[in-house]
Tab-separated table of C-alpha atoms in Angstrom:
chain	number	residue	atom	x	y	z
A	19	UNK	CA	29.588	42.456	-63.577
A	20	UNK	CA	28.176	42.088	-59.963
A	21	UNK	CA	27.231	45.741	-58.703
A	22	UNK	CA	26.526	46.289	-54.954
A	23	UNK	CA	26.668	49.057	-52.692
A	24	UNK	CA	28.044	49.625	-48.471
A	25	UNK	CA	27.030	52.244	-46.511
A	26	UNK	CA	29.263	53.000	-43.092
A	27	UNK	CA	30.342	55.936	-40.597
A	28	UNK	CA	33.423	56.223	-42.233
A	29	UNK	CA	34.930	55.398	-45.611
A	30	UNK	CA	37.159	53.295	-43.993
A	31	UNK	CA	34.682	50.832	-42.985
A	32	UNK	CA	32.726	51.314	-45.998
A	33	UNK	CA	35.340	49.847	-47.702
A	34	UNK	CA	36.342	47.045	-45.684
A	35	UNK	CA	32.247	46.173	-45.468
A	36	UNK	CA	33.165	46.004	-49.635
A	37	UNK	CA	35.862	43.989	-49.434
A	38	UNK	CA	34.847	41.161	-46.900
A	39	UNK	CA	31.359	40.911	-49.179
A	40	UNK	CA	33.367	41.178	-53.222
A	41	UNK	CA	36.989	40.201	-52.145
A	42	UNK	CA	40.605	41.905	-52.850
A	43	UNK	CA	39.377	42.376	-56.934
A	44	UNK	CA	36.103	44.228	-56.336
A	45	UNK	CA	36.138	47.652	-57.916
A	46	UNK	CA	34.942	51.332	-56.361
A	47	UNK	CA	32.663	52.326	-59.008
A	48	UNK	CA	31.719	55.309	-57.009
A	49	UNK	CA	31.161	57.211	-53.606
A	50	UNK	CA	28.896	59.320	-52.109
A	51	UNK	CA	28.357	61.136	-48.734
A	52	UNK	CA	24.956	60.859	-47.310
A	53	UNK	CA	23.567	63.352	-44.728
A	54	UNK	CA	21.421	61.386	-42.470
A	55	UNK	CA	20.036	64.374	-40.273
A	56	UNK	CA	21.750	67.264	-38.980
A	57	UNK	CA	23.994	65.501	-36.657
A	58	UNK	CA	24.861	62.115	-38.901
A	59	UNK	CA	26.599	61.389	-42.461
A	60	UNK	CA	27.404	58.182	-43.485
A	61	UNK	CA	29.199	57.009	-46.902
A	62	UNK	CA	28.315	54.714	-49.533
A	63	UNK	CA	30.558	53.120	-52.025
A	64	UNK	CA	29.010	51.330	-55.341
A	65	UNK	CA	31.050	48.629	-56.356
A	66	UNK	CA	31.791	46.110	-58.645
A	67	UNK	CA	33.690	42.769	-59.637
A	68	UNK	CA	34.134	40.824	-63.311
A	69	UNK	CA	33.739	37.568	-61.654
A	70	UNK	CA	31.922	35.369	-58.959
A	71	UNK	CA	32.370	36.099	-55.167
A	72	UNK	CA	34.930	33.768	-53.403
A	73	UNK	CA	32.434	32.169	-50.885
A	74	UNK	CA	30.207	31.243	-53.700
A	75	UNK	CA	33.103	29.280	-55.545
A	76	UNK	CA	33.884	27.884	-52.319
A	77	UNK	CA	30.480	26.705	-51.951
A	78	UNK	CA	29.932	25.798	-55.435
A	79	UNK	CA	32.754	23.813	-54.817
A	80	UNK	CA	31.601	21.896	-51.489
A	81	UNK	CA	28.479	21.424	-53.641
A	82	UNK	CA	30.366	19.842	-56.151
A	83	UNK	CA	32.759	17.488	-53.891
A	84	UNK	CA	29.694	16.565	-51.968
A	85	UNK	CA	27.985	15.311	-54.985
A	86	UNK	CA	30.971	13.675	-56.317
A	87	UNK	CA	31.501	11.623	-52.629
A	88	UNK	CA	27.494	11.159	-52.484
A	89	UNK	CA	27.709	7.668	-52.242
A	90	UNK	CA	30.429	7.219	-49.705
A	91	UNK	CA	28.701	9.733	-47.358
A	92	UNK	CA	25.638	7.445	-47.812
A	93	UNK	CA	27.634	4.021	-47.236
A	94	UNK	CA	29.389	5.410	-44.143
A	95	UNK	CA	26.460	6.601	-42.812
A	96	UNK	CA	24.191	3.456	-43.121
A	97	UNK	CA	27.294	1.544	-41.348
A	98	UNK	CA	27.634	4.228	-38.505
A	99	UNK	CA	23.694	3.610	-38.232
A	100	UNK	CA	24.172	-0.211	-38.314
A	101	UNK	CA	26.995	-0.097	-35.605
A	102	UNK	CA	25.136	2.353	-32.990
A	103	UNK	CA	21.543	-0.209	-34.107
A	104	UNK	CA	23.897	-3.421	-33.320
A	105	UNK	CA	25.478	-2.220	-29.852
A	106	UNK	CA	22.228	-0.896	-28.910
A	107	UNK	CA	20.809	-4.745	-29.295
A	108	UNK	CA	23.110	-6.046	-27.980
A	109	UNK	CA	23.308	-4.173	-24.483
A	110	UNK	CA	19.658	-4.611	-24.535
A	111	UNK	CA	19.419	-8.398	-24.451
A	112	UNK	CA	22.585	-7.809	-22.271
A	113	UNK	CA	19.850	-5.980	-19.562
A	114	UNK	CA	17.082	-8.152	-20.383
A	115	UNK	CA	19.118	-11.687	-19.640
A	116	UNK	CA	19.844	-9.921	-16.169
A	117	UNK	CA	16.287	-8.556	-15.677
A	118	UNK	CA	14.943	-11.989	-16.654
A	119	UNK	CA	17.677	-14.137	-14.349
A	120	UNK	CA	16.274	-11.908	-11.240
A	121	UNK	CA	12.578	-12.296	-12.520
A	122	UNK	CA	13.127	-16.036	-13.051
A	123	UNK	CA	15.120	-16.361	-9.857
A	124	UNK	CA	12.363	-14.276	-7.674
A	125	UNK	CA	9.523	-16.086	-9.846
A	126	UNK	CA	10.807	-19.710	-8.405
A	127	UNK	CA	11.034	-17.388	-4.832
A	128	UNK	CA	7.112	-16.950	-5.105
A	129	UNK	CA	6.449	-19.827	-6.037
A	130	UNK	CA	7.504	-21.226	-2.964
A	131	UNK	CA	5.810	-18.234	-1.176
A	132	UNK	CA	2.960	-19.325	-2.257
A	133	UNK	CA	3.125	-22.567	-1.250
A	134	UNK	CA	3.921	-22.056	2.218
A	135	UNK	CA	0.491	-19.483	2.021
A	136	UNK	CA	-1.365	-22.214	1.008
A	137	UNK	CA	0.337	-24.766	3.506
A	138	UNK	CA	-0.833	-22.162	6.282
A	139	UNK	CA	-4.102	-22.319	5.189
A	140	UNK	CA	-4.841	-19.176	3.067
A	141	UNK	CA	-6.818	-19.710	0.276
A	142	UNK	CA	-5.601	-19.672	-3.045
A	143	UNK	CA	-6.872	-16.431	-4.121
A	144	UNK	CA	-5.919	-14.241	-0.769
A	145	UNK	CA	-1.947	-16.443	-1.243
A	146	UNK	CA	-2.300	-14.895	-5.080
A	147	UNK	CA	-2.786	-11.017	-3.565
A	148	UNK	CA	0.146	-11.461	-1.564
A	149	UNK	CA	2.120	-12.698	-4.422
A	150	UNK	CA	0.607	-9.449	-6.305
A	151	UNK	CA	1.311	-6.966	-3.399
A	152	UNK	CA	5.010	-8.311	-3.352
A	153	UNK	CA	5.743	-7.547	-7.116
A	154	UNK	CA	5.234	-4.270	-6.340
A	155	UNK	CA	8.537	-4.153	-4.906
A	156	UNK	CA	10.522	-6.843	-6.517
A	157	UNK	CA	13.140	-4.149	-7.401
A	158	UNK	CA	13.932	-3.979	-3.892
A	159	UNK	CA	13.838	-7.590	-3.641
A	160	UNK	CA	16.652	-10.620	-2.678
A	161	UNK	CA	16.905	-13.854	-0.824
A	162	UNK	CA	18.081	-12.374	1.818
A	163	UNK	CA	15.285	-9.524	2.994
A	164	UNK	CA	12.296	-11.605	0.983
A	165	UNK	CA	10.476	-13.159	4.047
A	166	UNK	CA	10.545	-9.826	5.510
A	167	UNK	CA	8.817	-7.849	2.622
A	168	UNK	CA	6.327	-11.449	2.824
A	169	UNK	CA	5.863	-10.877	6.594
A	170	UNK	CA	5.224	-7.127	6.194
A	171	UNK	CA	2.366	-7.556	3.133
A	172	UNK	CA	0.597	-9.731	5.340
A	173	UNK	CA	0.962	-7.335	8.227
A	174	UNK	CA	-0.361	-4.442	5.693
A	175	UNK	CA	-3.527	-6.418	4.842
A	176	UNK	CA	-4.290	-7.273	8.484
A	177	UNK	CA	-6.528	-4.635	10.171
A	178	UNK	CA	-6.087	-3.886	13.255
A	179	UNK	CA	-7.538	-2.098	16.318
A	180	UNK	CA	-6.240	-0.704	20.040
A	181	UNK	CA	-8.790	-1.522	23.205
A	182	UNK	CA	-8.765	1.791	23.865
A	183	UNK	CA	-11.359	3.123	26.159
A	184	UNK	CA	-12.173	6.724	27.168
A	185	UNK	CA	-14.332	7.987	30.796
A	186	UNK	CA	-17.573	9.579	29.525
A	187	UNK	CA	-20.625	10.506	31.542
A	188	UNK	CA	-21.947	7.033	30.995
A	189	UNK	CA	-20.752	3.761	30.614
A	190	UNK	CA	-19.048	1.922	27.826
A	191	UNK	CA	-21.424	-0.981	26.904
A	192	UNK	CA	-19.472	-3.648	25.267
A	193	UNK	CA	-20.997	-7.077	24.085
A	194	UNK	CA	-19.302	-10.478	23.482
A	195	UNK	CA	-20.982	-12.822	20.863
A	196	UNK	CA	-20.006	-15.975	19.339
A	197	UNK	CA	-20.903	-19.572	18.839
A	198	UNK	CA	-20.933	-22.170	21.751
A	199	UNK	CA	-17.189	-23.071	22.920
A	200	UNK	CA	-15.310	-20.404	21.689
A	201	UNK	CA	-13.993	-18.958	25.113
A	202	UNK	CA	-16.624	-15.711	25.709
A	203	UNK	CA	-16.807	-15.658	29.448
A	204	UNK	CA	-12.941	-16.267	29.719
A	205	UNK	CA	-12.541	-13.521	27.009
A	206	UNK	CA	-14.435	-11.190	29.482
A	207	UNK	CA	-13.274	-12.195	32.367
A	208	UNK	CA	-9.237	-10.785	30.677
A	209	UNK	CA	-11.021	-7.823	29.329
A	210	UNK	CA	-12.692	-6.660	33.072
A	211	UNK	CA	-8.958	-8.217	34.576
A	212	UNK	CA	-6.942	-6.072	32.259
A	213	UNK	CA	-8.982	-2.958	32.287
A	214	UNK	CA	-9.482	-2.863	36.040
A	215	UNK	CA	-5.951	-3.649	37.094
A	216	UNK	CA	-3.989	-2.041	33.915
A	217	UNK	CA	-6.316	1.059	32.748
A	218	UNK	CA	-7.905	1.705	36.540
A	219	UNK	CA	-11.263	1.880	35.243
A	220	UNK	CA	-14.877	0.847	37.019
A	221	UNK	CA	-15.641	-2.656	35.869
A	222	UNK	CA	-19.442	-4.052	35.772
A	223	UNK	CA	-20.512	-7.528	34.150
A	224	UNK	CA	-23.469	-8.716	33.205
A	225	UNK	CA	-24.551	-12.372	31.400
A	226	UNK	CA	-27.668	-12.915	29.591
A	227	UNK	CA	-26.288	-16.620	29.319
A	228	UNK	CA	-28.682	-17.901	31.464
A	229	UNK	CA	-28.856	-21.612	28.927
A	230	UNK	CA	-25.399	-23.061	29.654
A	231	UNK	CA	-24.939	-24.968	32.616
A	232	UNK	CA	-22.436	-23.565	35.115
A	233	UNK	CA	-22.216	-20.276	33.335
A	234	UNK	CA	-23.486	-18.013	35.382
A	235	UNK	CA	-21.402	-19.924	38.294
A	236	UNK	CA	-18.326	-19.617	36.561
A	237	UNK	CA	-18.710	-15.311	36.174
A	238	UNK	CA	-19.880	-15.242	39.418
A	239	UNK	CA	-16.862	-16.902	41.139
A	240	UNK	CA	-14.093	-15.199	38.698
A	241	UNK	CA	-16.491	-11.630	39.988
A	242	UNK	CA	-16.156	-12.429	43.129
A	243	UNK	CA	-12.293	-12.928	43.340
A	244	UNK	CA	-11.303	-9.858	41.329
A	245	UNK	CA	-13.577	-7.743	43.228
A	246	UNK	CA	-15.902	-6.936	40.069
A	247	UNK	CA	-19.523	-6.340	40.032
A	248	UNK	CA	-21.580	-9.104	38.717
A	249	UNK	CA	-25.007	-9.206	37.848
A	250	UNK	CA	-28.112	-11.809	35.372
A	251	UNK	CA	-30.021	-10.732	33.474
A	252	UNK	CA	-32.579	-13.413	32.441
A	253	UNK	CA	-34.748	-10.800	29.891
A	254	UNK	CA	-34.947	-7.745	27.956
A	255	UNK	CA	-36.548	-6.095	30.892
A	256	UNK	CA	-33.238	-7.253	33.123
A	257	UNK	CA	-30.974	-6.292	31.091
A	258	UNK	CA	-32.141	-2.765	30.592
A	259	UNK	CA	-32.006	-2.505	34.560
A	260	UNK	CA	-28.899	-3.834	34.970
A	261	UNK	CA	-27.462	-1.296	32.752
A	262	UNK	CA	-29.021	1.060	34.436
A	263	UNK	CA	-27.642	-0.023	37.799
A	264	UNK	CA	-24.185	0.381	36.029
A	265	UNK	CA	-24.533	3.678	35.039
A	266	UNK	CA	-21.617	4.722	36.628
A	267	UNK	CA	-19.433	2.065	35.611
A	268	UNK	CA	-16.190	3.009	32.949
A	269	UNK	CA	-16.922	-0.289	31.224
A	270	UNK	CA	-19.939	-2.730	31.143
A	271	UNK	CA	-19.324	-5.708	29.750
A	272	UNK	CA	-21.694	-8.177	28.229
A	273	UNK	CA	-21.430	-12.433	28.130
A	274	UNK	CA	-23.904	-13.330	25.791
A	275	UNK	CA	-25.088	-16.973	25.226
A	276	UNK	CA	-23.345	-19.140	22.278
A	277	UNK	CA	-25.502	-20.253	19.698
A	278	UNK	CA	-24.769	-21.594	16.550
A	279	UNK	CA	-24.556	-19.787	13.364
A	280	UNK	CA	-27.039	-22.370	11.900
A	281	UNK	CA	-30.007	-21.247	14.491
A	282	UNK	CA	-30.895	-17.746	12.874
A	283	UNK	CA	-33.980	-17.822	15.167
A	284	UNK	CA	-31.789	-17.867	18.794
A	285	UNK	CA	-29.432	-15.526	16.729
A	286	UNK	CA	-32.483	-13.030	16.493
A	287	UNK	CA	-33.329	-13.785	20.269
A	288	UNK	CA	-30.035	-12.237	20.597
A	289	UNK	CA	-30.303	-8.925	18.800
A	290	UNK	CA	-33.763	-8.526	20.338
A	291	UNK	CA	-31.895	-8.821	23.714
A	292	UNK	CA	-29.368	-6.324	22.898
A	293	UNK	CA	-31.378	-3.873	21.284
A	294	UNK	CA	-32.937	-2.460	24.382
A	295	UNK	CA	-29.550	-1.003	25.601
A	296	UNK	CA	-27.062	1.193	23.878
A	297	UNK	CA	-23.852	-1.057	22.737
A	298	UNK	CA	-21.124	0.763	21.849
A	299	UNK	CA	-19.264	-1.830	20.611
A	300	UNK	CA	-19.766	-5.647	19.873
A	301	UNK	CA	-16.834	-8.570	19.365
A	302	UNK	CA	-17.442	-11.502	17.526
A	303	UNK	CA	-15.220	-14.177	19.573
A	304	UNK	CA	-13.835	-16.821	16.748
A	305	UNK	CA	-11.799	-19.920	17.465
A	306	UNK	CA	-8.547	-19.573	15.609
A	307	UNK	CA	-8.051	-24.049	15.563
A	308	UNK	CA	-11.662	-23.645	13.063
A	309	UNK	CA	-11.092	-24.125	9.604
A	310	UNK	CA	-11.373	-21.228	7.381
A	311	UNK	CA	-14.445	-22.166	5.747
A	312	UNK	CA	-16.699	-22.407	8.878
A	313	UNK	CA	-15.345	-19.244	10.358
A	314	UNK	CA	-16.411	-17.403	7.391
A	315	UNK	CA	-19.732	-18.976	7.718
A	316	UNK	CA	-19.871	-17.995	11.205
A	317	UNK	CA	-18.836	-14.583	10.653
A	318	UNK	CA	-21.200	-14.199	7.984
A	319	UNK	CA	-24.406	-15.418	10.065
A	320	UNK	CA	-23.647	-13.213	13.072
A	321	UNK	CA	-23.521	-10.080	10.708
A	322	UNK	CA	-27.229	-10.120	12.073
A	323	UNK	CA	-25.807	-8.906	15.532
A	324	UNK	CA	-23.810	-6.427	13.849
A	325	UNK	CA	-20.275	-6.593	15.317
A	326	UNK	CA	-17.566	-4.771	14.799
A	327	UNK	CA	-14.516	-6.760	15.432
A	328	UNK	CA	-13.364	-9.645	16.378
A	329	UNK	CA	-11.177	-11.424	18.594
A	330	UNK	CA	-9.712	-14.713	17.760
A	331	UNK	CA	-9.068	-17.708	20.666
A	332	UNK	CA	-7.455	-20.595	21.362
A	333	UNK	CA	-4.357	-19.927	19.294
A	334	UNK	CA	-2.178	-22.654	21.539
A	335	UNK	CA	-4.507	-25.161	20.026
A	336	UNK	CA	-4.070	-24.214	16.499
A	337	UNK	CA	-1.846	-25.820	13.853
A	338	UNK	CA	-1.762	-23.210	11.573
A	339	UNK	CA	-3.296	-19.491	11.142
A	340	UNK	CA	-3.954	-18.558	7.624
A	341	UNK	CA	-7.582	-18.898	8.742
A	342	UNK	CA	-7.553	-15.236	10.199
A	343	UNK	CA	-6.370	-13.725	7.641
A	344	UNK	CA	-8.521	-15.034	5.159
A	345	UNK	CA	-11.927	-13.646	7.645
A	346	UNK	CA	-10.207	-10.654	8.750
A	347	UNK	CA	-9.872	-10.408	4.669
A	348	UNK	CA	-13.197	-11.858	3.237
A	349	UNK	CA	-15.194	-9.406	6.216
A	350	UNK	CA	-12.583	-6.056	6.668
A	351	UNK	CA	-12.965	-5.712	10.529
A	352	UNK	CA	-10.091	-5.049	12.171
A	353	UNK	CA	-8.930	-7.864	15.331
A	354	UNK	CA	-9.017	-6.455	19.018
A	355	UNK	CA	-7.531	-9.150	20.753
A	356	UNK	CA	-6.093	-12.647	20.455
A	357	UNK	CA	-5.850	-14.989	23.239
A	358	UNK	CA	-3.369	-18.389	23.725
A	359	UNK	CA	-5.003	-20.192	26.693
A	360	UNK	CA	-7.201	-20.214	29.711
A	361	UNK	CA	-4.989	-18.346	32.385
A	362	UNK	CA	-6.927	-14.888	33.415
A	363	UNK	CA	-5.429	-12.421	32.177
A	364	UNK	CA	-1.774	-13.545	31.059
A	365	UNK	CA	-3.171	-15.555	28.334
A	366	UNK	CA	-4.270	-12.634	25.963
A	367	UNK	CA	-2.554	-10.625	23.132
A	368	UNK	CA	-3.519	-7.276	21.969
A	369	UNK	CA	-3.557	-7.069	18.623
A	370	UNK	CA	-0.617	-6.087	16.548
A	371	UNK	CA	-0.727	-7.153	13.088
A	372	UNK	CA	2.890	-7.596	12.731
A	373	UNK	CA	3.060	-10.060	15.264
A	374	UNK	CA	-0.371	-11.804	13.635
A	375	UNK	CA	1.703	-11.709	10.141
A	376	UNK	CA	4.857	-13.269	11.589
A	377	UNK	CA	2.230	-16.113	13.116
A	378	UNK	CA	0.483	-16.989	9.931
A	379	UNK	CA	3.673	-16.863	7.899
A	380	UNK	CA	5.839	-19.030	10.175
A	381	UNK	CA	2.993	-21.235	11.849
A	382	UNK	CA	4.797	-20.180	15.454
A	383	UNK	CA	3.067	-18.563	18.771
A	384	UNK	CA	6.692	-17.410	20.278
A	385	UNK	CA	9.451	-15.809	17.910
């Protein structure tokens, strides 16, 4: 016999406690009134039944229908498992044939993208960082709204920079420097045009290109019309006093003579000019028609004069453009100013690199 005992409030619930734990054929062996404290009593029953509890047949018998249907538990669950593995496989290569038709489809789009990078003259390796940029996004990516995303990386890795110009106690001392035939003196002649007439400041100009025939002619003439102050300097000595005589000038620009990037000794001639004044700034004028690899050349040999942007020229003669973006890249100085022919001052573009990314990409001045 199975003996257990229930305590409760009430004998009532005592025995109900009994019968929910032993079933209908339990037996009260006893009862008993328990005083708590004071206040409290509760009752306890002993009781008893002959044979096993219900819920234990019950589970004896689960136990015993479980063991009996073992195997077709096992068989139905390895098939449920096969059916959820199959489906799962198959919408998998499902997602994967339509991941891999757009990766195919936009890897046959870059391809071409990089072609036309490489027709516009941007080396291999800058065309490849484009292409890398690009699958950044290539979620976002279609036929339709690709050239835009190509246009816009481009834009992204062009740096660029406002002529912006602020009235201080003294003058802003810009130089121009560059090889020979590049367009310097008309580049300053827009730059004193523009920021006379468009930003009302106090113009001065000054050349220390004293070696080219009909320079100094050609500054004095274009000084002349605008109304500009013009003055030569023909050594350090000059220079430093026409700065001086400029001192309360907004701007004082410089036209320095060309010399090749070859000559590092007429180079040095150059920065031993300069140093004798303070230059705030210094432009390295580039001829957008050269090919990329002697404009990095350039660029490289007239680090010695310290620049610290440039400004690219003679974009109507060009055929194609890639050539900027692979200095602009190889030397990470932003662009001031473009210019597209010899009119003073129409012919020059402030720089905006979405406009330079829409030029190298489709190889056209006007949109």
């Amino acid at each position: 016999m199975q003996i257990k005992k229930y305590t409760a409030h009430t004998l009532k619930e005592a025995m109900e406690k009994m019968k929910l734990d032993l079933g209908g054929e339990a037996v009260v062996l006893s009862t008993k009134v328990l005083n708590k404290n004071a206040k409290e009593k509760l009752f306890e029953i002993t009781a008893g039944i002959e044979h096993q509890p219900e819920k234990e047949v019950s589970v004896k018998k689960e136990e015993k229908y479980f063991k009996e249907n073992k195997h077709g538990f096992t068989k139905e669950l390895e098939d449920l498992s096969k059916k959820i593995i199959k489906e799962r496989e198959e919408f998998r290569k499902r997602t994967d044939t339509v991941d891999r038709t757009i990766s195919d489809d936009l890897s046959q789009d870059f391809d071409e993208i990089l072609e036309i990078l490489t027709a516009r003259e941007i080396d291999l390796n800058n065309a490849r960082k484009v292409i890398e940029q690009l699958h950044k996004y290539e979620k976002f990516l279609n036929k339709e709204n690709l050239d835009q995303y190509v246009i816009s990386t481009l834009g992204a890795m062009i740096p660029t920079e406002a002529f912006e110009i602020n009235k201080n106690s003294r003058p802003n001392i810009i130089s121009l420097v560059g090889p020979t035939g590049v367009g310097k003196t008309t580049c300053i002649a827009k730059l004193a045009v523009i920021s006379k007439i468009l930003h009302n400041l106090d113009i001065g100009l000054i050349t220390i290109d004293t070696y080219r025939l009909g320079a100094i002619d050609q500054l004095k003439i274009f000084s002349e019309i605008s109304n500009i102050d013009f003055l030569v300097a023909y050594d350090p000595d000059d220079l430093r006093k026409s700065v001086d005589k400029f001192k309360k000038k907004d701007i004082v620009f410089i036209d320095t003579v060309g010399r090749s990037q070859n000559n590092t000794a007429l180079l040095q001639d150059i920065k031993k000019i300069l140093s004798v004044v303070n230059i705030d700034e210094t432009y390295l004028v580039l001829n957008s028609s050269t090919a990329s690899r002697n404009l990095i050349d350039i660029a490289s040999k007239f680090e010695v004069l310290n620049y610290d942007a440039f400004i690219f020229t003679k974009l109507d003669e060009a055929v194609s453009f890639g050539s900027i973006f692979n200095v602009v890249n190889a030397f990470n100085k932003p662009i001031k100013y473009l210019t597209n022919g010899q009119v003073i001052p129409d012919d020059i573009i402030a720089a905006d690199s979405e406009f330079i990314s829409n030029l190298i990409y489709t190889g056209k001045i006007h949109q």
